[in-house]
Amino acid sequence: CDGTTHCQISKDDETFCTDLNCPQLCSCFIYAATCMNSSAFPNLSPMTRSVVLDNSIFIESGITNQLTDLSNFLILTLRNANVENIPDFTFKTNSLLLVLNLRRNLIKSITSHSFFNLSPLYYLNLGQNCIAHLEEYRFQFLYSLRYLYLDSVHIQSIQDNSFFSLGSLNYQNLEENLLTKFSKITFVHLSSLELLNLRNNKLKEVHIDSIKSFNSLKFIITNQIAFCCKFSNNLQSVLNCKEINEDNI
């Protein structure tokens, strides 16, 4: 904030030079706002870069239209906020978003355009929702995604091409679901996957062909030893079937 633009790519080092107008009942630090237990969507400054809206009660169904004016978001956290769905083009003006945490909500489904315009996103947490069936092309715009949490969402089935466009994904958590099988091409698009958490599912049938794209896979977390051994015997890389502390990932 010296009158000269130094960030040649984002060019925002001179844009964000005024104090953030912190909404009532929120706490703010620089351009980050934390608004817990909100009963109404806070009047956030368009300059806000990060916001936490955990335990909010103002969202009765979909994510509200207030996101439209917040195009500078980098981080959005909406845990336990009664979100029931993510309509098409919800984030159409949030193209800078890097981290999206929607854990512990009531989301029953996502559409093929729920995450439209979020190509820079690298972290997505949908854990502890109610997505029973994962349909194809649901993550098709998330080319940069590295971490995907789908644990404890009651998934019973995963359609082919559900993970289309996730060639950059390194970590996938499918723990605590109701999965019984995978098809031959369930994971075919996950060419960069390094860690897959399948613990506490009900897997009975696994095609060997489903793991042929796992050249980069280093770890599978599972409590089904037979399943783990089946993978180990058919991977070129060394596979470690053991517990991993996710806080260290």
Short mmCIF file of C-alpha atoms in Angstrom, two decimals:
data_model
loop_
_atom_site.label_atom_id
_atom_site.label_comp_id
_atom_site.label_asym_id
_atom_site.label_seq_id
_atom_site.Cartn_x
_atom_site.Cartn_y
_atom_site.Cartn_z
CA CYS A 1 0.00 0.00 0.00
CA ASP A 2 2.61 2.47 -1.12
CA GLY A 3 0.90 3.66 -4.27
CA THR A 4 2.80 1.24 -6.51
CA THR A 5 1.41 -2.09 -7.75
CA HIS A 6 3.88 -4.87 -6.88
CA CYS A 7 1.65 -7.95 -7.42
CA GLN A 8 1.79 -8.18 -11.19
CA ILE A 9 -0.56 -11.18 -11.42
CA SER A 10 -3.37 -10.35 -8.99
CA LYS A 11 -2.66 -6.59 -8.93
CA ASP A 12 -4.53 -6.40 -5.62
CA ASP A 13 -1.80 -5.08 -3.31
CA GLU A 14 -3.10 -1.55 -3.88
CA THR A 15 -6.77 -2.55 -4.08
CA PHE A 16 -7.03 -3.87 -0.52
CA CYS A 17 -5.49 -0.99 1.37
CA THR A 18 -8.41 0.30 3.42
CA ASP A 19 -9.62 -1.13 6.71
CA LEU A 20 -12.25 -3.85 6.45
CA ASN A 21 -15.64 -2.72 7.69
CA CYS A 22 -16.33 -5.49 10.18
CA PRO A 23 -20.03 -6.45 10.45
CA GLN A 24 -21.75 -6.36 13.80
CA LEU A 25 -21.31 -9.52 15.93
CA CYS A 26 -18.37 -10.64 13.76
CA SER A 27 -14.68 -10.64 14.50
CA CYS A 28 -12.29 -9.52 11.79
CA PHE A 29 -8.59 -9.58 11.13
CA ILE A 30 -7.26 -7.74 8.10
CA TYR A 31 -9.58 -9.12 5.35
CA ALA A 32 -10.86 -12.20 7.18
CA ALA A 33 -14.23 -12.27 8.95
CA THR A 34 -15.59 -14.83 11.42
CA CYS A 35 -19.34 -14.65 12.04
CA MET A 36 -20.45 -17.59 14.17
CA ASN A 37 -24.10 -18.40 15.00
CA SER A 38 -25.40 -15.73 12.64
CA SER A 39 -29.16 -15.28 12.29
CA ALA A 40 -28.79 -13.12 9.16
CA PHE A 41 -26.22 -12.96 6.40
CA PRO A 42 -23.64 -10.38 7.56
CA ASN A 43 -23.09 -7.25 5.54
CA LEU A 44 -19.63 -8.20 4.38
CA SER A 45 -17.31 -5.85 2.55
CA PRO A 46 -16.67 -6.75 -1.11
CA MET A 47 -12.98 -6.77 -0.13
CA THR A 48 -13.45 -9.74 2.23
CA ARG A 49 -11.02 -12.54 1.36
CA SER A 50 -11.95 -15.15 3.96
CA VAL A 51 -15.17 -15.74 5.88
CA VAL A 52 -16.32 -18.31 8.43
CA LEU A 53 -20.10 -18.61 8.85
CA ASP A 54 -20.31 -21.76 10.98
CA ASN A 55 -23.52 -22.66 12.87
CA SER A 56 -25.56 -20.08 10.97
CA ILE A 57 -29.34 -20.34 10.95
CA PHE A 58 -30.19 -17.93 8.14
CA ILE A 59 -29.69 -20.46 5.35
CA GLU A 60 -32.88 -22.49 5.03
CA SER A 61 -32.11 -24.27 1.76
CA GLY A 62 -29.58 -23.20 -0.86
CA ILE A 63 -26.61 -20.92 -0.40
CA THR A 64 -27.89 -17.37 -0.50
CA ASN A 65 -27.47 -14.82 -3.26
CA GLN A 66 -25.27 -12.63 -1.09
CA LEU A 67 -22.25 -14.47 -2.51
CA THR A 68 -22.79 -12.68 -5.82
CA ASP A 69 -21.23 -9.44 -4.55
CA LEU A 70 -18.29 -11.16 -2.86
CA SER A 71 -16.10 -11.85 -5.85
CA ASN A 72 -12.82 -11.57 -3.93
CA PHE A 73 -13.40 -14.58 -1.68
CA LEU A 74 -10.48 -16.99 -1.32
CA ILE A 75 -11.84 -19.03 1.60
CA LEU A 76 -15.47 -19.79 2.48
CA THR A 77 -16.42 -21.92 5.47
CA LEU A 78 -20.09 -22.80 6.04
CA ARG A 79 -20.10 -25.72 8.47
CA ASN A 80 -23.31 -26.75 10.21
CA ALA A 81 -25.25 -23.99 8.48
CA ASN A 82 -28.41 -25.83 7.34
CA VAL A 83 -27.42 -25.75 3.66
CA GLU A 84 -29.69 -28.20 1.80
CA ASN A 85 -28.54 -27.75 -1.79
CA ILE A 86 -26.02 -26.01 -4.03
CA PRO A 87 -27.96 -24.63 -7.02
CA ASP A 88 -26.42 -24.33 -10.48
CA PHE A 89 -24.01 -21.41 -10.84
CA THR A 90 -24.00 -20.61 -7.10
CA PHE A 91 -20.35 -19.55 -7.31
CA LYS A 92 -20.42 -17.95 -10.76
CA THR A 93 -18.86 -14.71 -9.44
CA ASN A 94 -16.47 -16.39 -6.97
CA SER A 95 -13.82 -17.48 -9.44
CA LEU A 96 -10.95 -16.80 -7.00
CA LEU A 97 -12.17 -19.28 -4.39
CA LEU A 98 -9.47 -21.70 -3.21
CA VAL A 99 -11.03 -23.34 -0.15
CA LEU A 100 -14.70 -24.32 0.26
CA ASN A 101 -15.83 -26.06 3.44
CA LEU A 102 -19.49 -27.18 3.56
CA ARG A 103 -19.10 -29.86 6.18
CA ARG A 104 -21.98 -30.95 8.47
CA ASN A 105 -24.87 -29.59 6.44
CA LEU A 106 -28.03 -31.12 4.92
CA ILE A 107 -26.92 -31.31 1.30
CA LYS A 108 -28.71 -34.18 -0.46
CA SER A 109 -27.35 -33.75 -3.97
CA ILE A 110 -25.04 -31.67 -6.12
CA THR A 111 -25.58 -30.83 -9.78
CA SER A 112 -23.19 -30.86 -12.69
CA HIS A 113 -22.97 -27.05 -12.42
CA SER A 114 -22.91 -26.61 -8.64
CA PHE A 115 -19.20 -25.78 -8.79
CA PHE A 116 -19.19 -23.89 -12.05
CA ASN A 117 -16.40 -21.29 -12.35
CA LEU A 118 -14.33 -22.72 -9.48
CA SER A 119 -11.38 -23.98 -11.50
CA PRO A 120 -8.76 -22.63 -8.98
CA LEU A 121 -10.39 -24.47 -6.03
CA TYR A 122 -7.96 -26.89 -4.37
CA TYR A 123 -9.84 -27.92 -1.19
CA LEU A 124 -13.49 -29.06 -1.05
CA ASN A 125 -15.09 -30.53 2.06
CA LEU A 126 -18.58 -32.04 1.69
CA GLY A 127 -18.22 -34.45 4.61
CA GLN A 128 -21.14 -35.30 6.92
CA ASN A 129 -23.89 -34.41 4.46
CA CYS A 130 -26.58 -36.66 2.93
CA ILE A 131 -25.47 -37.41 -0.63
CA ALA A 132 -26.69 -40.99 -1.15
CA HIS A 133 -25.88 -41.21 -4.87
CA LEU A 134 -22.99 -39.50 -6.61
CA GLU A 135 -23.87 -38.90 -10.24
CA GLU A 136 -21.57 -38.27 -13.20
CA TYR A 137 -19.74 -35.01 -13.93
CA ARG A 138 -20.48 -33.50 -10.52
CA PHE A 139 -16.96 -32.08 -10.19
CA GLN A 140 -16.30 -31.33 -13.85
CA PHE A 141 -15.05 -27.75 -13.34
CA LEU A 142 -12.63 -28.48 -10.50
CA TYR A 143 -9.46 -28.96 -12.52
CA SER A 144 -7.14 -27.80 -9.70
CA LEU A 145 -8.75 -29.70 -6.83
CA ARG A 146 -6.21 -31.49 -4.59
CA TYR A 147 -8.28 -32.46 -1.53
CA LEU A 148 -11.83 -33.88 -1.64
CA TYR A 149 -13.73 -34.94 1.49
CA LEU A 150 -16.82 -37.09 0.94
CA ASP A 151 -16.73 -38.93 4.25
CA SER A 152 -19.89 -39.80 6.20
CA VAL A 153 -22.32 -38.67 3.48
CA HIS A 154 -24.22 -41.99 3.18
CA ILE A 155 -22.98 -42.66 -0.37
CA GLN A 156 -24.45 -45.90 -1.71
CA SER A 157 -23.34 -45.63 -5.33
CA ILE A 158 -20.87 -43.74 -7.50
CA GLN A 159 -21.67 -43.43 -11.18
CA ASP A 160 -18.98 -43.71 -13.81
CA ASN A 161 -17.37 -40.35 -14.59
CA SER A 162 -18.40 -38.91 -11.22
CA PHE A 163 -14.77 -37.84 -10.76
CA PHE A 164 -14.31 -36.52 -14.28
CA SER A 165 -11.82 -33.59 -14.46
CA LEU A 166 -10.18 -34.46 -11.12
CA GLY A 167 -6.82 -35.30 -12.62
CA SER A 168 -5.04 -33.09 -10.06
CA LEU A 169 -6.61 -34.73 -7.01
CA ASN A 170 -4.07 -36.01 -4.45
CA TYR A 171 -6.30 -36.94 -1.50
CA GLN A 172 -9.81 -38.43 -1.47
CA ASN A 173 -11.75 -39.33 1.65
CA LEU A 174 -14.66 -41.77 1.17
CA GLU A 175 -14.65 -43.02 4.75
CA GLU A 176 -17.82 -44.04 6.61
CA ASN A 177 -20.12 -44.54 3.63
CA LEU A 178 -22.35 -47.37 2.37
CA LEU A 179 -20.33 -48.35 -0.69
CA THR A 180 -20.45 -52.03 -1.67
CA LYS A 181 -18.62 -51.95 -5.02
CA PHE A 182 -16.81 -49.90 -7.63
CA SER A 183 -17.00 -50.24 -11.40
CA LYS A 184 -13.99 -50.73 -13.65
CA ILE A 185 -13.78 -47.01 -14.38
CA THR A 186 -14.86 -45.41 -11.10
CA PHE A 187 -11.40 -43.94 -10.49
CA VAL A 188 -10.10 -43.77 -14.04
CA HIS A 189 -9.76 -39.97 -14.00
CA LEU A 190 -7.78 -39.81 -10.73
CA SER A 191 -4.33 -40.09 -12.28
CA SER A 192 -2.60 -38.04 -9.54
CA LEU A 193 -4.23 -39.65 -6.51
CA GLU A 194 -1.78 -40.42 -3.69
CA LEU A 195 -4.07 -41.30 -0.79
CA LEU A 196 -7.50 -42.96 -0.81
CA ASN A 197 -9.48 -43.42 2.41
CA LEU A 198 -12.05 -46.23 2.14
CA ARG A 199 -12.31 -47.12 5.81
CA ASN A 200 -15.66 -48.32 7.19
CA ASN A 201 -17.51 -49.05 3.97
CA LYS A 202 -19.24 -52.29 2.96
CA LEU A 203 -17.12 -53.18 -0.06
CA LYS A 204 -17.70 -56.66 -1.42
CA GLU A 205 -16.71 -56.33 -5.07
CA VAL A 206 -13.71 -54.51 -6.49
CA HIS A 207 -12.58 -54.76 -10.11
CA ILE A 208 -8.83 -54.96 -10.57
CA ASP A 209 -9.21 -52.71 -13.60
CA SER A 210 -10.49 -49.94 -11.32
CA ILE A 211 -6.99 -49.39 -9.92
CA LYS A 212 -4.96 -49.45 -13.13
CA SER A 213 -4.86 -45.64 -13.26
CA PHE A 214 -3.37 -45.46 -9.76
CA ASN A 215 0.27 -45.10 -10.77
CA SER A 216 0.78 -42.38 -8.16
CA LEU A 217 -1.12 -44.04 -5.30
CA LYS A 218 0.91 -44.39 -2.10
CA PHE A 219 -1.65 -45.14 0.61
CA ILE A 220 -5.04 -46.80 0.96
CA ILE A 221 -6.73 -46.49 4.33
CA THR A 222 -9.03 -49.44 4.91
CA ASN A 223 -10.04 -51.85 7.64
CA GLN A 224 -10.83 -54.60 5.11
CA ILE A 225 -7.58 -56.56 4.90
CA ALA A 226 -8.63 -58.78 1.99
CA PHE A 227 -9.49 -55.72 -0.06
CA CYS A 228 -6.20 -54.08 0.83
CA CYS A 229 -4.17 -57.11 -0.21
CA LYS A 230 -6.02 -57.29 -3.51
CA PHE A 231 -4.84 -53.79 -4.26
CA SER A 232 -1.29 -54.41 -3.05
CA ASN A 233 -0.76 -57.31 -5.43
CA ASN A 234 -1.79 -55.28 -8.45
CA LEU A 235 -0.05 -51.95 -7.99
CA GLN A 236 3.37 -51.04 -9.31
CA SER A 237 4.06 -48.63 -6.46
CA VAL A 238 4.53 -49.69 -2.85
CA LEU A 239 1.19 -49.61 -1.09
CA ASN A 240 0.94 -49.04 2.65
CA CYS A 241 -2.31 -50.19 4.23
CA LYS A 242 -2.22 -48.52 7.59
CA GLU A 243 -3.72 -45.82 9.70
CA ILE A 244 -2.78 -42.27 8.77
CA ASN A 245 -3.28 -39.14 10.83
CA GLU A 246 -5.19 -36.83 8.49
CA ASP A 247 -4.09 -33.78 10.47
CA ASN A 248 -0.60 -34.35 9.06
CA ILE A 249 -1.71 -34.47 5.42
#
